[in-house]
Amino acid sequence: MPTRSVRTDEDLRKISTDLYYEVWMLESLARAMASGAMGRGPFANAVLEAFTIHVRGIVDFLYSDNPRPNDVVAQDFLPSTIDWQRVRVAPTPALELARKRAGKEVAHLTYGRLNVTPDTKPWPFLEIAQDVSKVLSVFLRHVPEEKLDDKWRGGVPA
C-alpha cells in the first residue's frame, strides 16, 4: 500500500470543516431520529441512511488503524509524539455494532439483513452520538489549535 503523506496545518484546518460537518450531521440526525419526529416511510429511511453514513465515516476517522493514503484520520491531526491508538478510548460496543450494521444493513446489500429482527432493528441513536462525542473530546484535547478551523473552538458540535 502506498505511504501516507504528512498533511500541512493549512490542509488539516481546511479538512477539519468537513470533519465538523460530519459530526454536526451525526449529532443532528441522531436527535431527529431519537425524537420519533421522522415517523415511518421513505423520508425516515433516508434520514436513517444518512445517519449511518455519517456514523461510519466518523468511526473510521477515529478508529482506522490501516488508512488508505487519501483517508482523513484522527492521527493526521496529532503531533508525531502522540500515538492516537494509545490515547483514544476503546470503541464502545454501540460504536462497533453501528459501524458493522452501517455496512451490512445499509451500505451493502447482504444476506446479513436476513438476520435483522424487530428486536435488533432499532438503532440507539443517542447512545451512538454520545459515544462519538466522548471520543472526539479526547481527540480535541490532543489536537494543536492551529490544526483546526475556528468552528471547533466551541468543542464538539451539538
Coordinates of N, CA and C in Angstrom, one line a residue, residues 19 23 27 58 61-63 74 78 84 87-89 95 128-144 148 152 154-158:
L19 N -14.8 17.6 8.6 CA -15.0 16.8 9.9 C -16.1 17.3 10.7
V23 N -19.6 15.5 12.0 CA -20.1 15.3 13.4 C -21.4 16.1 13.6
E27 N -24.8 14.2 14.9 CA -25.5 14.7 16.2 C -26.9 15.1 15.8
I58 N -17.3 8.8 10.7 CA -16.7 9.2 11.9 C -16.0 8.1 12.6
F61 N -12.8 7.5 10.9 CA -11.9 8.6 11.2 C -11.2 8.3 12.6
L62 N -12.0 7.9 13.6 CA -11.5 7.7 14.9 C -10.7 6.4 15.1
Y63 N -11.1 5.4 14.4 CA -10.6 4.1 14.7 C -9.9 3.3 13.5
A74 N -7.8 10.6 12.5 CA -7.5 11.4 13.7 C -6.0 11.6 13.9
L78 N -2.6 15.0 15.0 CA -1.8 14.9 16.2 C -0.3 15.0 16.0
W84 N -2.3 8.1 18.6 CA -3.7 8.1 18.8 C -4.3 6.7 19.3
V87 N -3.9 6.7 23.1 CA -4.6 7.7 23.9 C -6.1 7.7 23.7
R88 N -6.6 7.2 22.6 CA -8.0 7.2 22.4 C -8.7 6.2 23.3
V89 N -9.9 6.4 23.6 CA -10.7 5.4 24.3 C -11.1 4.3 23.4
L95 N -20.6 1.6 19.2 CA -19.9 2.1 18.0 C -19.5 1.0 17.1
I128 N -25.1 6.2 20.4 CA -24.0 6.3 19.4 C -23.4 7.7 19.4
A129 N -24.3 8.7 19.3 CA -23.9 10.1 19.3 C -23.1 10.5 20.5
Q130 N -23.5 10.1 21.7 CA -22.8 10.3 22.9 C -21.4 9.7 22.9
D131 N -21.4 8.4 22.5 CA -20.1 7.7 22.4 C -19.1 8.4 21.5
V132 N -19.6 8.9 20.3 CA -18.8 9.6 19.4 C -18.3 10.9 20.0
S133 N -19.1 11.6 20.7 CA -18.8 12.8 21.4 C -17.7 12.6 22.4
K134 N -17.7 11.6 23.2 CA -16.7 11.3 24.2 C -15.3 11.1 23.5
V135 N -15.3 10.3 22.4 CA -14.0 10.0 21.8 C -13.5 11.3 21.1
L136 N -14.4 12.1 20.5 CA -14.0 13.4 19.9 C -13.5 14.3 21.0
S137 N -14.0 14.3 22.2 CA -13.5 15.2 23.2 C -12.0 14.8 23.6
V138 N -11.7 13.5 23.6 CA -10.3 13.1 23.8 C -9.5 13.6 22.6
F139 N -10.0 13.4 21.4 CA -9.3 13.9 20.2 C -9.0 15.4 20.3
L140 N -10.0 16.2 20.7 CA -9.8 17.6 20.7 C -8.8 18.1 21.8
R141 N -8.7 17.3 22.9 CA -7.7 17.6 23.9 C -6.3 17.5 23.4
H142 N -6.1 16.7 22.4 CA -4.7 16.4 21.9 C -4.3 17.1 20.7
V143 N -5.3 17.7 20.0 CA -5.0 18.4 18.7 C -4.5 19.8 18.9
P144 N -3.4 20.2 18.4 CA -3.0 21.6 18.5 C -4.0 22.5 17.8
L148 N -7.0 23.1 13.5 CA -8.5 23.0 13.4 C -9.0 24.4 13.0
W152 N -14.3 24.7 15.6 CA -14.0 23.8 16.6 C -13.8 24.4 18.0
G154 N -15.6 25.9 20.0 CA -16.6 25.6 21.0 C -16.7 24.1 21.4
G155 N -15.8 23.3 20.8 CA -15.8 21.9 21.2 C -16.6 21.1 20.1
V156 N -17.1 19.9 20.6 CA -17.8 19.0 19.7 C -19.1 19.6 19.3
P157 N -19.5 19.7 18.0 CA -20.8 20.2 17.6 C -21.9 19.5 18.3
A158 N -22.9 20.3 18.6 CA -24.1 19.7 19.2 C -25.3 20.0 18.4

